[in-house]
Coordinates of C-alpha atoms and ligand atoms in Angstrom, one line a residue:
I817 CA 105.1 76.6 108.9
R818 CA 105.7 78.0 112.3
D819 CA 109.3 76.8 112.2
E820 CA 109.8 78.4 108.8
M821 CA 108.3 81.6 110.1
R822 CA 110.5 81.6 113.1
K823 CA 113.6 81.0 111.0
R824 CA 112.7 83.9 108.7
T825 CA 111.7 86.2 111.6
S826 CA 114.9 85.7 113.3
R827 CA 116.8 87.2 110.3
L828 CA 114.5 90.2 110.0
P829 CA 114.4 93.1 112.4
P830 CA 112.0 92.3 115.2
G831 CA 108.6 94.0 115.4
P832 CA 105.2 93.5 117.1
P833 CA 104.3 90.0 118.0
G834 CA 101.4 88.5 115.9
L835 CA 99.4 85.3 115.8
P836 CA 100.6 82.1 114.2
L837 CA 99.7 81.9 110.5
L838 CA 97.8 85.2 110.5
G839 CA 100.7 87.4 111.7
N840 CA 99.7 91.0 112.6
I841 CA 96.8 91.3 110.2
L842 CA 94.2 91.6 113.0
Q843 CA 96.1 94.5 114.5
L844 CA 96.1 96.6 111.3
P845 CA 93.5 99.3 111.0
S846 CA 91.7 99.7 107.7
Q847 CA 92.3 103.4 107.8
F848 CA 95.3 105.6 108.7
L849 CA 97.6 102.6 108.7
Y850 CA 100.6 105.1 108.8
R851 CA 99.6 106.2 112.3
K852 CA 99.7 102.6 113.6
L853 CA 103.0 102.0 111.8
T854 CA 104.4 105.2 113.3
A855 CA 103.3 104.2 116.8
W856 CA 105.1 100.8 116.2
S857 CA 108.2 102.7 115.1
D858 CA 108.2 104.6 118.4
R859 CA 108.2 101.2 120.1
Y860 CA 110.3 98.9 117.9
G861 CA 112.7 101.4 116.4
P862 CA 113.3 102.9 112.9
I863 CA 113.3 99.5 111.2
Y864 CA 111.0 96.6 112.1
T865 CA 109.0 93.8 110.6
F866 CA 105.3 92.9 110.8
W867 CA 103.6 90.0 109.0
I868 CA 100.5 89.4 107.1
G869 CA 100.3 85.6 107.0
S870 CA 103.7 84.5 105.7
Q871 CA 104.5 87.8 104.0
P872 CA 107.0 90.0 105.9
Y873 CA 106.6 93.8 105.7
L874 CA 109.7 95.9 106.6
V875 CA 108.8 99.3 107.9
L876 CA 111.3 102.2 107.5
G877 CA 110.6 104.9 110.0
S878 CA 113.6 107.2 110.0
T879 CA 115.2 109.3 107.3
A880 CA 118.6 107.6 107.7
V881 CA 117.2 104.1 107.3
S882 CA 115.0 105.0 104.3
A883 CA 118.0 106.8 102.6
D884 CA 120.2 103.7 103.2
L885 CA 117.7 101.2 101.9
L886 CA 115.7 103.0 99.2
D887 CA 118.4 105.3 97.8
R888 CA 121.8 103.7 98.4
M889 CA 120.5 100.1 98.1
S890 CA 118.0 101.1 95.4
A891 CA 119.3 98.4 93.0
V892 CA 117.7 95.7 95.2
T893 CA 114.8 97.5 96.8
S894 CA 112.9 99.0 93.9
D895 CA 110.5 96.3 92.8
R896 CA 106.8 96.4 93.7
P897 CA 104.9 93.9 95.7
P898 CA 102.7 91.4 93.8
M899 CA 99.5 93.5 94.4
I900 CA 97.7 90.8 92.4
K901 CA 94.3 92.3 92.1
P902 CA 95.2 95.7 90.8
R903 CA 98.4 94.8 89.0
V904 CA 97.4 91.5 87.3
F905 CA 93.6 91.6 87.1
Y906 CA 92.8 95.4 86.7
F907 CA 95.8 96.9 84.9
K908 CA 96.9 93.5 83.3
G909 CA 100.5 94.6 83.9
M910 CA 100.1 97.9 82.1
N911 CA 100.5 100.4 85.0
L912 CA 104.1 101.5 85.4
L913 CA 103.5 102.4 89.0
L914 CA 102.9 98.7 89.8
Q915 CA 105.5 97.2 87.5
D916 CA 108.8 95.7 88.7
R917 CA 112.0 97.2 87.4
T918 CA 111.6 95.5 84.0
L919 CA 112.9 96.7 80.7
T920 CA 109.4 98.0 79.9
W921 CA 109.3 100.0 83.1
R922 CA 112.7 101.5 82.4
A923 CA 111.7 102.5 78.9
Q924 CA 108.6 104.2 80.3
R925 CA 110.6 106.0 82.9
R926 CA 113.0 107.1 80.2
S927 CA 110.3 108.6 78.1
I928 CA 108.7 110.4 81.2
H929 CA 112.1 111.7 82.1
A930 CA 112.5 113.2 78.7
S931 CA 109.4 115.3 79.2
L932 CA 109.4 116.0 82.9
N933 CA 113.0 116.2 84.1
I934 CA 114.1 119.3 86.1
H935 CA 115.0 121.1 82.8
T936 CA 112.3 120.0 80.4
A937 CA 109.6 120.4 83.0
T938 CA 110.1 124.2 82.6
R939 CA 108.5 123.9 79.1
Y940 CA 105.2 123.8 80.9
N941 CA 105.8 126.9 83.0
S942 CA 103.8 129.3 80.9
M943 CA 100.8 127.0 80.9
Q944 CA 101.1 126.4 84.7
A945 CA 101.3 130.2 85.3
Q946 CA 98.2 130.7 83.2
E947 CA 96.4 128.0 85.1
A948 CA 97.4 129.6 88.4
A949 CA 95.9 132.9 87.2
Y950 CA 92.7 131.1 86.3
L951 CA 92.6 129.4 89.6
A952 CA 92.9 132.7 91.5
L953 CA 90.4 134.3 89.1
S954 CA 87.8 131.5 89.7
L955 CA 88.4 131.6 93.5
L956 CA 87.7 135.4 93.3
Q957 CA 84.6 135.1 91.0
H958 CA 83.1 132.0 92.4
P959 CA 83.5 132.0 96.2
E960 CA 80.4 129.8 96.3
K961 CA 82.2 126.9 94.7
P962 CA 84.1 124.8 97.3
F963 CA 87.8 125.5 97.6
R964 CA 88.6 121.8 97.2
R965 CA 86.6 121.6 94.0
Q966 CA 88.5 124.5 92.5
L967 CA 91.9 123.0 93.5
H968 CA 90.8 119.8 92.0
R969 CA 89.9 121.5 88.7
F970 CA 93.2 123.3 88.7
A971 CA 95.3 120.2 89.3
A972 CA 93.4 118.2 86.7
S973 CA 93.7 120.9 84.1
V974 CA 97.5 121.4 84.6
I975 CA 98.3 117.7 84.3
F976 CA 95.8 117.0 81.5
R977 CA 97.2 119.9 79.4
A978 CA 100.8 118.8 80.0
V979 CA 100.0 115.2 78.9
Y980 CA 97.3 115.7 76.3
G981 CA 97.3 119.4 75.4
G982 CA 94.1 121.4 74.9
D983 CA 92.8 124.5 76.7
T984 CA 92.1 125.2 80.4
I985 CA 89.3 123.1 81.8
Q986 CA 86.7 125.7 82.8
L987 CA 85.2 125.6 86.3
L988 CA 81.6 125.6 85.1
D989 CA 82.1 123.3 82.1
V990 CA 81.9 119.5 81.9
D991 CA 85.1 118.1 83.1
P992 CA 86.7 116.0 80.4
T993 CA 88.9 114.2 82.9
K994 CA 85.9 112.8 84.8
R995 CA 86.1 109.4 83.2
I996 CA 89.8 109.0 84.0
E997 CA 89.1 110.0 87.6
E998 CA 86.3 107.5 88.0
L999 CA 88.6 104.8 86.6
T1000 CA 91.4 105.9 88.9
D1001 CA 89.1 105.8 92.0
E1002 CA 88.0 102.3 91.1
S1003 CA 91.6 101.1 90.7
M1004 CA 92.7 102.7 93.9
H1005 CA 89.9 100.8 95.7
A1006 CA 91.3 97.6 94.2
M1007 CA 94.8 98.5 95.4
M1008 CA 93.8 98.2 99.1
P1009 CA 94.8 94.8 100.3
Q1010 CA 91.7 94.6 102.5
N1011 CA 89.6 94.8 99.3
S1012 CA 91.4 92.0 97.7
V1013 CA 90.8 88.4 98.7
V1014 CA 93.4 87.2 96.2
D1015 CA 96.1 89.3 97.8
I1016 CA 95.4 87.8 101.2
F1017 CA 95.1 84.3 99.7
P1018 CA 97.4 84.3 96.7
F1019 CA 96.8 80.6 96.0
L1020 CA 93.4 81.8 94.5
K1021 CA 95.2 83.5 91.6
P1022 CA 95.2 80.5 89.2
L1023 CA 91.5 79.9 89.9
I1024 CA 90.6 83.5 89.1
Q1025 CA 92.8 83.4 86.0
R1026 CA 90.8 80.3 84.8
V1027 CA 87.3 81.4 85.7
K1028 CA 86.1 84.4 83.8
W1029 CA 83.2 85.1 86.1
F1030 CA 85.5 86.0 89.0
R1031 CA 87.3 88.5 86.8
K1032 CA 84.2 90.2 85.4
Q1033 CA 84.6 93.5 87.2
A1034 CA 88.3 93.7 86.6
D1035 CA 88.0 92.8 82.9
S1036 CA 85.4 95.4 82.4
W1037 CA 87.5 98.0 84.2
F1038 CA 90.4 97.1 81.9
S1039 CA 88.5 97.4 78.7
D1040 CA 87.0 100.8 79.8
A1041 CA 90.4 102.1 80.9
E1042 CA 92.1 100.9 77.7
Q1043 CA 89.4 102.6 75.6
E1044 CA 89.8 105.9 77.5
A1045 CA 93.6 105.7 77.3
K1046 CA 93.5 105.2 73.5
R1047 CA 90.8 107.9 73.0
R1048 CA 92.7 110.5 74.9
Y1049 CA 96.1 109.6 73.3
D1050 CA 94.7 109.7 69.8
A1051 CA 92.8 112.9 70.4
A1052 CA 96.0 114.6 71.6
L1053 CA 98.0 113.8 68.5
P1054 CA 96.6 116.2 66.0
T1055 CA 96.3 119.3 68.3
D1056 CA 98.4 122.3 67.4
G1057 CA 99.6 125.0 69.7
W1058 CA 100.7 122.9 72.6
E1059 CA 101.7 119.9 70.6
A1060 CA 105.4 120.6 70.8
T1061 CA 105.2 120.4 74.6
T1062 CA 102.7 117.6 75.4
V1063 CA 104.0 114.4 76.8
V1064 CA 102.0 112.5 74.2
H1065 CA 103.5 114.4 71.4
D1066 CA 107.1 113.8 72.6
V1067 CA 106.6 110.1 73.3
N1068 CA 104.8 109.6 70.0
I1069 CA 107.6 110.9 67.9
N1070 CA 110.4 109.3 70.0
M1071 CA 108.9 105.9 70.6
G1072 CA 111.8 104.2 68.8
K1073 CA 114.3 106.1 70.8
Y1074 CA 112.7 105.4 74.1
G1075 CA 112.0 101.8 73.2
I1076 CA 108.2 101.7 73.9
T1077 CA 105.2 100.7 71.9
K1078 CA 102.1 102.9 71.2
H1079 CA 100.1 100.6 73.5
Q1080 CA 102.6 101.2 76.4
A1081 CA 102.7 104.9 75.6
M1082 CA 98.9 105.1 75.8
W1083 CA 98.9 103.5 79.2
M1084 CA 101.9 105.4 80.4
T1085 CA 100.4 108.8 79.6
M1086 CA 97.2 108.0 81.3
A1087 CA 99.2 106.7 84.3
L1088 CA 100.8 110.2 84.5
F1089 CA 97.3 111.8 84.9
M1090 CA 96.3 109.1 87.5
A1091 CA 99.5 109.6 89.5
G1092 CA 99.7 113.4 89.3
Q1093 CA 96.2 114.7 89.7
E1094 CA 95.0 113.8 93.1
T1095 CA 98.4 114.0 94.7
S1096 CA 98.8 117.7 93.6
D1097 CA 95.3 118.6 94.5
T1098 CA 95.7 117.1 98.0
A1099 CA 99.0 119.0 98.6
L1100 CA 97.2 122.2 97.7
Y1101 CA 94.4 121.5 100.0
I1102 CA 96.8 120.8 102.8
F1103 CA 98.5 124.1 101.9
G1104 CA 95.2 125.9 102.5
L1105 CA 94.8 124.3 105.9
A1106 CA 98.4 125.2 106.8
M1107 CA 97.9 128.8 105.9
L1108 CA 94.7 129.1 107.9
H1109 CA 96.4 127.6 111.0
H1110 CA 99.7 129.6 110.4
P1111 CA 98.8 133.1 109.3
E1112 CA 102.3 134.3 110.4
A1113 CA 103.8 132.1 107.7
A1114 CA 101.3 133.4 105.1
S1115 CA 102.2 137.0 106.1
T1116 CA 105.9 136.4 105.7
A1117 CA 105.4 135.0 102.2
Q1118 CA 103.0 137.9 101.4
R1119 CA 105.6 140.5 102.5
Q1120 CA 108.1 138.9 100.2
L1121 CA 105.6 138.7 97.3
D1122 CA 104.7 142.3 97.8
A1123 CA 108.3 143.4 97.8
V1124 CA 109.2 141.4 94.7
C1125 CA 106.0 141.6 92.6
G1126 CA 104.1 144.6 93.9
D1127 CA 100.8 144.8 92.0
C1128 CA 101.9 142.4 89.2
A1129 CA 101.1 138.8 89.6
P1130 CA 104.0 136.5 90.5
T1131 CA 105.9 134.6 87.7
F1132 CA 108.4 131.8 87.5
E1133 CA 111.0 134.5 86.7
D1134 CA 110.5 135.8 90.3
R1135 CA 111.0 132.5 91.9
E1136 CA 114.6 132.9 93.0
K1137 CA 113.5 136.0 94.9
L1138 CA 110.6 134.2 96.5
P1139 CA 112.3 131.5 98.5
F1140 CA 109.7 131.7 101.3
V1141 CA 107.0 130.5 98.9
D1142 CA 109.1 127.4 98.0
A1143 CA 109.9 126.9 101.7
I1144 CA 106.1 126.9 102.4
V1145 CA 105.6 124.3 99.7
K1146 CA 108.4 122.1 101.1
E1147 CA 107.1 122.5 104.6
T1148 CA 103.5 121.7 103.5
L1149 CA 104.7 118.4 101.9
R1150 CA 106.7 117.6 105.1
W1151 CA 104.2 118.7 107.8
R1152 CA 101.3 116.6 106.4
P1153 CA 102.5 114.4 103.6
G1154 CA 99.6 113.6 101.3
V1155 CA 101.0 110.2 100.4
P1156 CA 102.1 109.2 103.9
L1157 CA 103.1 105.6 103.2
S1158 CA 104.4 106.3 99.7
V1159 CA 103.9 103.3 97.4
P1160 CA 105.3 100.0 98.7
H1161 CA 108.6 98.6 97.4
R1162 CA 109.8 95.0 97.4
A1163 CA 113.2 93.5 97.8
S1164 CA 114.2 91.8 94.5
E1165 CA 117.0 89.8 96.1
E1166 CA 118.2 89.0 99.6
F1167 CA 120.4 91.7 101.2
E1168 CA 122.0 92.4 104.5
Y1169 CA 121.5 95.6 106.6
R1170 CA 122.7 96.4 110.1
G1171 CA 123.3 92.7 110.8
Y1172 CA 119.8 91.7 109.6
V1173 CA 119.2 89.6 106.5
I1174 CA 116.2 90.7 104.4
P1175 CA 114.9 88.0 102.2
A1176 CA 113.9 88.6 98.6
G1177 CA 110.2 89.2 98.3
T1178 CA 110.0 91.3 101.6
V1179 CA 107.6 94.2 101.1
I1180 CA 109.2 97.5 102.1
L1181 CA 107.0 100.3 103.5
D1182 CA 108.5 103.7 103.2
N1183 CA 106.7 105.4 106.2
V1184 CA 107.1 109.0 105.0
W1185 CA 104.8 110.1 107.9
S1186 CA 107.1 108.9 110.6
Q1187 CA 110.2 110.0 108.7
T1188 CA 108.9 113.5 108.3
R1189 CA 108.5 113.5 112.1
D1190 CA 112.0 112.2 112.7
P1191 CA 113.6 114.5 115.4
A1192 CA 117.1 113.6 114.2
A1193 CA 116.3 115.3 110.9
Y1194 CA 113.8 118.0 111.8
K1195 CA 113.8 120.2 114.9
H1196 CA 110.3 120.5 116.4
P1197 CA 108.9 118.3 113.7
E1198 CA 105.3 118.9 114.8
S1199 CA 105.6 122.7 114.1
F1200 CA 104.8 124.2 110.8
D1201 CA 108.0 126.1 110.2
P1202 CA 109.1 126.9 106.6
T1203 CA 112.3 128.5 107.8
R1204 CA 113.7 125.0 108.4
F1205 CA 114.4 125.0 104.7
L1206 CA 116.1 128.4 104.7
D1207 CA 119.5 129.7 105.8
D1208 CA 120.0 132.7 108.1
S1209 CA 119.8 135.1 105.1
G1210 CA 116.4 133.6 104.0
T1211 CA 117.9 131.8 101.0
L1212 CA 116.7 128.2 100.3
L1213 CA 119.1 125.7 101.7
P1214 CA 120.6 123.3 99.1
A1215 CA 118.9 120.0 98.8
T1216 CA 120.5 117.3 101.0
A1217 CA 121.7 115.0 98.3
D1218 CA 122.0 111.9 100.6
T1219 CA 118.7 112.1 102.5
H1220 CA 116.4 114.4 100.4
L1221 CA 115.0 115.9 103.5
D1222 CA 113.2 118.6 101.5
Q1223 CA 111.5 116.1 99.2
L1224 CA 110.7 113.0 101.2
G1225 CA 107.1 113.1 100.2
F1226 CA 108.1 112.1 96.6
G1227 CA 109.6 108.7 97.5
H1228 CA 113.0 107.4 96.9
G1229 CA 115.7 106.0 94.7
R1230 CA 114.9 104.5 91.3
R1231 CA 111.1 104.7 92.1
V1232 CA 111.2 108.4 93.0
C1233 CA 108.1 110.2 91.8
A1234 CA 108.5 110.7 88.0
G1235 CA 106.6 114.0 88.1
R1236 CA 108.4 115.5 91.1
D1237 CA 109.8 118.6 89.4
F1238 CA 106.7 119.2 87.4
A1239 CA 104.6 118.9 90.6
L1240 CA 106.9 121.3 92.5
N1241 CA 106.6 123.9 89.7
T1242 CA 102.8 123.5 89.8
L1243 CA 102.7 123.9 93.6
F1244 CA 105.0 126.9 93.6
I1245 CA 103.1 128.9 91.1
A1246 CA 99.6 128.0 92.5
C1247 CA 100.7 128.9 96.1
A1248 CA 102.5 132.1 95.0
Y1249 CA 99.3 133.3 93.2
M1250 CA 97.0 132.4 96.1
L1251 CA 99.2 134.1 98.7
W1252 CA 99.8 137.2 96.5
A1253 CA 96.1 137.5 95.7
F1254 CA 94.3 136.7 99.0
R1255 CA 94.2 136.8 102.7
F1256 CA 93.1 133.4 104.0
E1257 CA 90.4 133.4 106.7
W1258 CA 88.2 130.9 108.4
P1259 CA 84.4 131.3 107.8
V1260 CA 82.4 132.4 110.8
D1261 CA 79.1 131.2 112.2
E1262 CA 76.1 133.4 113.1
E1263 CA 77.8 134.3 116.4
G1264 CA 80.9 135.3 114.7
K1265 CA 82.8 132.2 115.8
E1266 CA 85.3 130.8 113.4
I1267 CA 84.4 127.4 111.9
V1268 CA 87.8 125.7 112.1
C1269 CA 89.0 122.4 110.8
G1270 CA 91.7 120.9 113.0
V1271 CA 95.2 120.0 111.8
D1272 CA 94.5 116.3 112.3
E1273 CA 90.9 116.1 111.0
F1274 CA 92.0 114.1 108.0
Q1275 CA 90.2 111.5 105.8
D1276 CA 91.9 108.5 104.3
T1277 CA 91.3 107.9 100.6
S1278 CA 93.5 104.9 100.3
I1279 CA 96.8 106.1 98.8
T1280 CA 96.4 109.7 99.7
V1281 CA 95.1 111.3 102.9
S1282 CA 93.7 114.8 103.1
P1283 CA 91.8 117.2 105.4
R1284 CA 88.1 116.7 105.6
E1285 CA 86.0 119.3 103.7
F1286 CA 86.5 122.7 105.3
G1287 CA 85.4 126.3 104.5
I1288 CA 87.8 129.1 103.6
V1289 CA 87.2 132.8 103.0
L1290 CA 89.6 134.4 100.5
K1291 CA 89.8 138.1 100.8
P1292 CA 91.4 140.0 97.9
R1293 CA 94.6 141.8 98.8
K1294 CA 95.1 143.9 95.7
E1295 CA 93.4 146.7 93.9
G1296 CA 92.3 145.8 90.4
L1297 CA 92.8 142.1 91.2
E1298 CA 90.3 140.8 88.7
E1299 CA 91.9 142.7 85.8
T1300 CA 95.4 141.5 86.7
L1301 CA 94.2 137.9 86.9
L1302 CA 92.3 138.2 83.6
A1303 CA 95.5 139.5 82.0
G1304 CA 97.3 136.5 83.5
V1305 CA 94.7 134.1 82.1
K1306 CA 95.3 135.5 78.6
G1307 CA 99.0 134.8 79.1
Ligands
LIG546 C1 102.4 116.7 95.2 C2 102.4 115.9 94.2 C3 102.9 114.5 94.2 C4 103.3 113.7 95.2 C5 103.3 114.0 96.7 C6 103.8 112.5 94.6 C7 104.2 111.4 95.3 C8 104.7 110.2 94.8 C9 105.2 109.1 95.5 C10 105.3 109.0 97.0 C11 105.5 108.1 94.6 C12 106.1 106.7 94.9 C13 107.6 106.8 95.0 C14 108.2 105.5 95.4 O1 107.7 104.5 95.1 O2 109.3 105.6 96.1 C15 105.2 108.6 93.3 C16 105.3 107.9 92.1 C17 105.0 108.4 90.9 N1 104.5 109.6 90.6 FE1 104.2 111.1 91.9 N2 103.6 112.5 93.3 C18 103.1 113.8 93.0 C19 102.9 114.3 91.7 C20 103.1 113.6 90.5 C21 102.8 114.2 89.2 C22 102.3 115.6 88.9 C23 103.1 113.2 88.3 C24 103.0 113.2 86.8 C25 103.2 114.3 86.1 C26 103.5 112.0 89.1 C27 103.9 110.8 88.5 C28 104.3 109.7 89.2 C29 104.6 108.4 88.6 C30 104.5 108.1 87.2 C31 105.1 107.6 89.7 C32 105.5 106.1 89.6 C33 106.9 106.0 89.6 C34 107.4 104.5 89.5 O3 106.7 103.6 90.0 O4 108.4 104.2 88.9 N3 103.5 112.3 90.4 N4 104.7 109.9 93.4

């Protein structure tokens, strides 16, 4: 085995030395893995290998390397690792996020693209603006409800309505998305390799497949999730009003064209909620932290908002004249990417790169955290500086087609986030509303001292990382704010 490992190691880029048979597993922290991998990047360079047992992991730490491998060589770097526990036992192959680039995966991407590409995603703009007005209104009317909870409601409502239709989820009502969220949390837990014996010892797979008792939890999760996916999908079909614009409606009438079955469509639409809710809510929470630490950036955006919108709430029509808000969104996603290790890819066949030979089956980790700190791509990467995305006249710089420097947080190539344009629209309008409506301040203690959450006080919730719970005081900036927001909610 050692000889075999040596043979394979010598063809892969070198990385940290590990133990025979175990590889580097004992050096990997159970939390904030991206920090350890970034520290190794500093030592071993922008591309290196570590091992878990006999499985090589290739880590991409610079923007140039990730663009080469995941964009330009996307044809051979876009499968997913086996992730046996979540993929085989929990989702039973039904989650497109975990599928290889199969025909089924392509058909699902095709149907998502039809609803959420850069052009069709604008169909949801009026709903997103209405939701942003309701977010600002509930922040104004219910300062006692935690900021995170309000962002969470907002993100859930936006994605739920886009996928399934219906009305705004009210802050004080029962949350209809709760069950999907519980199911998502459970499946995320299963996704962590350290929670999965079968992913560490894959030879156990046939045994688990044969013995029902071992699969009890996963089987029960699957049947609950399938029931929820079906219930939501069927309930979305007869709705009127939003039906012309929900993803469910579009996929349901175009199944033949996209080449998917109802069963796949049900799972696909639930996967959109699972992939889109927490990621968006996390990005907004990080935005809040960034604005508290960088009031100068908030003020610049507010000056622009005041000049363009005055006392009227911002709209998507104003967006071209509000480049600073978009720059803040981009900088938030770069400064503290909420999905710092993206979702792992896997090489579907052997390929060569910079003189190395990467065998088929190598897991590829897109270390977005270290890439967004790449000094070759970003000047003073540790600073929060939205102007890096603007030219001298304050206009948004065009996207860098080859490296996607303004969108690294959404992943790469054929696996790039399927909801990226929809998410950017959601973030733009929510941030525009919050900046226009409020001054952001830290709460203070009895002695008048600010209660601050540090820029690195994060918690790791498996795929995403986000700031720990922090307090925020939102002070209205406009006369008659409540009336304006109420009008925005009515649409
Ligand atoms: C700020 C918000 C979001 C962030 C940061 C984000 C980030 C990501 C990342 C890093 C990936 C993996 C890309 C890769 O493997 O290279 C991904 C995949 C995905 N995202 Fe998002 N995402 C966000 C919002 C959304 C939304 C709103 C939706 C749905 C409407 C969505 C749907 C998906 C889907 C379906 C995939 C799986 C793509 C595949 O495996 O083929 N995401 N996202």
